[in-house]
């Protein structure tokens, strides 16, 4: 049988929480911090590693949108297909993960 | 764009993040700074209390900013792990040693070609006295003086001497003739009688008679490396001089290209002092 190439078995609970938060619509660092309750020193490094592993992808918000809201542009993160597959596997491993962030509480972009 | 919160507290927070910025790999600093500024703005916006500084909110923001250091160090670690170009360029230890050996070999080969280096190598084989001072004629326009005449006089008149002897030399261009050869212009260094003993060359001017010492290259070029050249006479300008020996090129001075060194009495040396 071919080995499972998804890195879900090595994914920590913190990383799984971040993926879940992203999937729920909390798409920038501070919002993830707020929703997970994790400190900045944990969230941002974890997101760097997830991005390095191609589980998430980042994109800068358009300047015009930020200007309209009178704030600096944010760096948004979203799940990649690999990240989504990993999250599915992690949900099996961490059954309570889905209950942490109901999707309807997510920030609307 | 509005900046929520107290400006002084905001500046302190930005200073903290700027400190962390120094740890971020150079190529990622711009984007990292942009992201953290935006995140700080968001954090400040969430904790703002009508422009007032409140201890709980500032403590939360301080903790938030400290996270920037962990983030910066994480990026640094990640950057170190993914640095293939660096490894390829410098390679393993044995490759570095091999590169060093090749560079040393190339340097040695280059030194064998450069005339200045060769002259210095020959000079190293001749024993010269440590702390040797050679004083050149200041009136010679072709070459710079080693010291000025004023300095020389000051040294000469000083009772407490930091040296035990002086020697003079002067480089000139002179016509030289010898039997069955046409005139040729040589660079001639006229030197005082104590010159050779001072620099440590085994040449003894035994009389007031004019004698000449050839450089090795002049001996090979002009006299075909004749081993019986000692004792021969050549006409230096209008004066007849006797060849008394051959010294390696650059044996006493590597900076002047002289074809011969003429030993003379100090009183007959054409110095301006």
mmCIF file of N, CA and C in Angstrom, chain A residues 28-31 33-34 39-42 44-49 52 58 60-61 63 69-75 77 107, chain B residues 1-2 31-32 34-39 41-44 46-47 63-68 70-71 74-75 77-78 81-82:
data_model
loop_
_atom_site.group_PDB
_atom_site.id
_atom_site.type_symbol
_atom_site.label_atom_id
_atom_site.label_comp_id
_atom_site.label_asym_id
_atom_site.label_seq_id
_atom_site.Cartn_x
_atom_site.Cartn_y
_atom_site.Cartn_z
ATOM 1 N N UNK A 28 -6.653 36.484 8.959
ATOM 2 C CA UNK A 28 -5.384 37.202 9.189
ATOM 3 C C UNK A 28 -4.928 36.956 10.618
ATOM 4 N N UNK A 29 -3.673 37.219 10.875
ATOM 5 C CA UNK A 29 -3.028 36.774 12.103
ATOM 6 C C UNK A 29 -3.752 37.153 13.378
ATOM 7 N N UNK A 30 -4.106 38.436 13.491
ATOM 8 C CA UNK A 30 -4.686 38.875 14.754
ATOM 9 C C UNK A 30 -6.048 38.228 14.999
ATOM 10 N N UNK A 31 -6.834 38.071 13.933
ATOM 11 C CA UNK A 31 -8.155 37.452 14.105
ATOM 12 C C UNK A 31 -7.997 35.987 14.539
ATOM 13 N N UNK A 33 -5.498 34.850 16.300
ATOM 14 C CA UNK A 33 -5.101 34.948 17.708
ATOM 15 C C UNK A 33 -6.319 35.101 18.609
ATOM 16 N N UNK A 34 -7.181 35.999 18.195
ATOM 17 C CA UNK A 34 -8.361 36.288 19.011
ATOM 18 C C UNK A 34 -9.256 35.061 19.147
ATOM 19 N N UNK A 39 -1.176 32.951 21.841
ATOM 20 C CA UNK A 39 -0.390 34.190 21.790
ATOM 21 C C UNK A 39 0.236 34.402 20.411
ATOM 22 N N UNK A 40 0.635 35.659 20.171
ATOM 23 C CA UNK A 40 1.219 35.992 18.860
ATOM 24 C C UNK A 40 2.500 35.206 18.590
ATOM 25 N N UNK A 41 3.255 34.951 19.660
ATOM 26 C CA UNK A 41 4.509 34.212 19.500
ATOM 27 C C UNK A 41 4.303 32.770 19.110
ATOM 28 N N UNK A 42 3.061 32.292 19.177
ATOM 29 C CA UNK A 42 2.757 30.926 18.733
ATOM 30 C C UNK A 42 2.094 30.944 17.363
ATOM 31 N N UNK A 44 1.979 33.279 14.800
ATOM 32 C CA UNK A 44 2.708 33.691 13.586
ATOM 33 C C UNK A 44 3.781 32.686 13.174
ATOM 34 N N UNK A 45 4.605 32.191 14.101
ATOM 35 C CA UNK A 45 5.567 31.161 13.671
ATOM 36 C C UNK A 45 4.887 29.911 13.109
ATOM 37 N N UNK A 46 3.750 29.523 13.726
ATOM 38 C CA UNK A 46 3.045 28.335 13.216
ATOM 39 C C UNK A 46 2.546 28.589 11.789
ATOM 40 N N UNK A 47 2.091 29.820 11.546
ATOM 41 C CA UNK A 47 1.627 30.134 10.190
ATOM 42 C C UNK A 47 2.778 30.154 9.185
ATOM 43 N N UNK A 48 3.951 30.574 9.642
ATOM 44 C CA UNK A 48 5.129 30.528 8.729
ATOM 45 C C UNK A 48 5.418 29.080 8.323
ATOM 46 N N UNK A 49 5.343 28.185 9.307
ATOM 47 C CA UNK A 49 5.654 26.785 9.001
ATOM 48 C C UNK A 49 4.572 26.165 8.109
ATOM 49 N N UNK A 52 5.231 27.378 4.722
ATOM 50 C CA UNK A 52 6.391 26.685 4.154
ATOM 51 C C UNK A 52 6.000 25.292 3.656
ATOM 52 N N UNK A 58 -0.577 32.913 1.382
ATOM 53 C CA UNK A 58 -0.880 34.288 1.813
ATOM 54 C C UNK A 58 -1.054 35.206 0.612
ATOM 55 N N UNK A 60 -1.763 39.665 -0.097
ATOM 56 C CA UNK A 60 -1.990 40.991 0.468
ATOM 57 C C UNK A 60 -3.341 41.522 0.008
ATOM 58 N N UNK A 61 -3.986 42.170 0.916
ATOM 59 C CA UNK A 61 -5.255 42.819 0.606
ATOM 60 C C UNK A 61 -5.002 44.006 -0.327
ATOM 61 N N UNK A 63 -4.918 47.633 -1.701
ATOM 62 C CA UNK A 63 -4.737 48.908 -0.994
ATOM 63 C C UNK A 63 -6.033 49.717 -0.970
ATOM 64 N N UNK A 69 -11.354 51.548 4.309
ATOM 65 C CA UNK A 69 -11.644 51.269 5.726
ATOM 66 C C UNK A 69 -10.687 51.997 6.664
ATOM 67 N N UNK A 70 -9.826 52.841 6.072
ATOM 68 C CA UNK A 70 -8.886 53.685 6.843
ATOM 69 C C UNK A 70 -8.011 52.850 7.788
ATOM 70 N N UNK A 71 -7.388 51.869 7.241
ATOM 71 C CA UNK A 71 -6.468 51.025 8.002
ATOM 72 C C UNK A 71 -5.407 50.481 7.052
ATOM 73 N N UNK A 72 -4.300 49.996 7.577
ATOM 74 C CA UNK A 72 -3.277 49.422 6.692
ATOM 75 C C UNK A 72 -3.764 48.114 6.071
ATOM 76 N N UNK A 73 -3.267 47.790 4.877
ATOM 77 C CA UNK A 73 -3.703 46.533 4.248
ATOM 78 C C UNK A 73 -3.246 45.320 5.049
ATOM 79 N N UNK A 74 -4.076 44.328 5.077
ATOM 80 C CA UNK A 74 -3.781 43.110 5.831
ATOM 81 C C UNK A 74 -3.197 42.042 4.918
ATOM 82 N N UNK A 75 -2.511 41.128 5.551
ATOM 83 C CA UNK A 75 -2.033 39.959 4.813
ATOM 84 C C UNK A 75 -2.982 38.813 5.146
ATOM 85 N N UNK A 77 -4.574 34.986 4.759
ATOM 86 C CA UNK A 77 -4.131 33.603 4.543
ATOM 87 C C UNK A 77 -5.345 32.761 4.161
ATOM 88 N N UNK A 107 -15.300 36.406 10.442
ATOM 89 C CA UNK A 107 -15.373 37.754 9.892
ATOM 90 C C UNK A 107 -15.722 37.670 8.418
ATOM 91 N N UNK B 1 -5.682 57.206 7.066
ATOM 92 C CA UNK B 1 -5.623 56.098 8.020
ATOM 93 C C UNK B 1 -5.466 56.666 9.431
ATOM 94 N N UNK B 2 -6.268 56.208 10.325
ATOM 95 C CA UNK B 2 -6.195 56.692 11.705
ATOM 96 C C UNK B 2 -5.356 55.728 12.537
ATOM 97 N N UNK B 31 8.461 42.750 3.819
ATOM 98 C CA UNK B 31 7.106 42.204 3.921
ATOM 99 C C UNK B 31 6.746 41.915 5.383
ATOM 100 N N UNK B 32 7.730 41.415 6.109
ATOM 101 C CA UNK B 32 7.498 41.113 7.525
ATOM 102 C C UNK B 32 7.105 42.372 8.281
ATOM 103 N N UNK B 34 5.810 45.089 7.112
ATOM 104 C CA UNK B 34 4.502 45.563 6.653
ATOM 105 C C UNK B 34 3.377 44.783 7.348
ATOM 106 N N UNK B 35 3.575 43.480 7.430
ATOM 107 C CA UNK B 35 2.547 42.649 8.051
ATOM 108 C C UNK B 35 2.408 42.957 9.538
ATOM 109 N N UNK B 36 3.522 43.088 10.241
ATOM 110 C CA UNK B 36 3.457 43.321 11.677
ATOM 111 C C UNK B 36 2.915 44.702 12.007
ATOM 112 N N UNK B 37 3.187 45.662 11.155
ATOM 113 C CA UNK B 37 2.613 46.999 11.380
ATOM 114 C C UNK B 37 1.093 46.934 11.251
ATOM 115 N N UNK B 38 0.655 46.191 10.235
ATOM 116 C CA UNK B 38 -0.792 46.065 10.033
ATOM 117 C C UNK B 38 -1.430 45.313 11.195
ATOM 118 N N UNK B 39 -0.749 44.274 11.644
ATOM 119 C CA UNK B 39 -1.298 43.481 12.748
ATOM 120 C C UNK B 39 -1.310 44.296 14.037
ATOM 121 N N UNK B 41 -1.567 47.509 14.197
ATOM 122 C CA UNK B 41 -2.678 48.467 14.062
ATOM 123 C C UNK B 41 -3.987 47.789 14.478
ATOM 124 N N UNK B 42 -4.169 46.577 14.012
ATOM 125 C CA UNK B 42 -5.394 45.840 14.320
ATOM 126 C C UNK B 42 -5.501 45.558 15.827
ATOM 127 N N UNK B 43 -4.356 45.158 16.399
ATOM 128 C CA UNK B 43 -4.342 44.860 17.833
ATOM 129 C C UNK B 43 -4.646 46.113 18.642
ATOM 130 N N UNK B 44 -4.067 47.229 18.227
ATOM 131 C CA UNK B 44 -4.294 48.492 18.917
ATOM 132 C C UNK B 44 -5.758 48.936 18.758
ATOM 133 N N UNK B 46 -8.269 47.012 18.477
ATOM 134 C CA UNK B 46 -9.101 46.161 19.339
ATOM 135 C C UNK B 46 -8.974 46.543 20.810
ATOM 136 N N UNK B 47 -7.756 47.046 21.191
ATOM 137 C CA UNK B 47 -7.521 47.352 22.609
ATOM 138 C C UNK B 47 -7.622 48.832 22.922
ATOM 139 N N UNK B 63 2.761 42.112 25.141
ATOM 140 C CA UNK B 63 2.891 40.668 24.906
ATOM 141 C C UNK B 63 2.765 40.354 23.416
ATOM 142 N N UNK B 64 1.839 41.071 22.787
ATOM 143 C CA UNK B 64 1.663 40.863 21.350
ATOM 144 C C UNK B 64 2.955 41.181 20.595
ATOM 145 N N UNK B 65 3.580 42.307 20.957
ATOM 146 C CA UNK B 65 4.806 42.720 20.251
ATOM 147 C C UNK B 65 5.970 41.764 20.539
ATOM 148 N N UNK B 66 6.003 41.215 21.735
ATOM 149 C CA UNK B 66 7.076 40.255 22.036
ATOM 150 C C UNK B 66 6.991 39.030 21.120
ATOM 151 N N UNK B 67 5.795 38.717 20.691
ATOM 152 C CA UNK B 67 5.624 37.594 19.760
ATOM 153 C C UNK B 67 6.352 37.817 18.450
ATOM 154 N N UNK B 68 6.595 39.089 18.131
ATOM 155 C CA UNK B 68 7.318 39.395 16.893
ATOM 156 C C UNK B 68 8.728 38.809 16.924
ATOM 157 N N UNK B 70 9.650 35.997 18.449
ATOM 158 C CA UNK B 70 9.562 34.560 18.167
ATOM 159 C C UNK B 70 9.310 34.321 16.679
ATOM 160 N N UNK B 71 8.491 35.183 16.119
ATOM 161 C CA UNK B 71 8.216 35.062 14.685
ATOM 162 C C UNK B 71 9.489 35.303 13.862
ATOM 163 N N UNK B 74 11.818 32.422 14.194
ATOM 164 C CA UNK B 74 11.295 31.272 13.437
ATOM 165 C C UNK B 74 11.641 31.421 11.959
ATOM 166 N N UNK B 75 11.436 32.628 11.431
ATOM 167 C CA UNK B 75 11.769 32.870 10.020
ATOM 168 C C UNK B 75 13.259 32.657 9.769
ATOM 169 N N UNK B 77 15.248 30.635 11.399
ATOM 170 C CA UNK B 77 15.530 29.188 11.402
ATOM 171 C C UNK B 77 15.093 28.558 10.083
ATOM 172 N N UNK B 78 13.924 28.958 9.627
ATOM 173 C CA UNK B 78 13.422 28.393 8.370
ATOM 174 C C UNK B 78 14.346 28.763 7.206
ATOM 175 N N UNK B 81 17.439 26.604 7.153
ATOM 176 C CA UNK B 81 17.212 25.229 6.685
ATOM 177 C C UNK B 81 17.076 25.167 5.177
ATOM 178 N N UNK B 82 16.570 26.216 4.587
ATOM 179 C CA UNK B 82 16.364 26.222 3.133
ATOM 180 C C UNK B 82 17.354 27.174 2.483
#
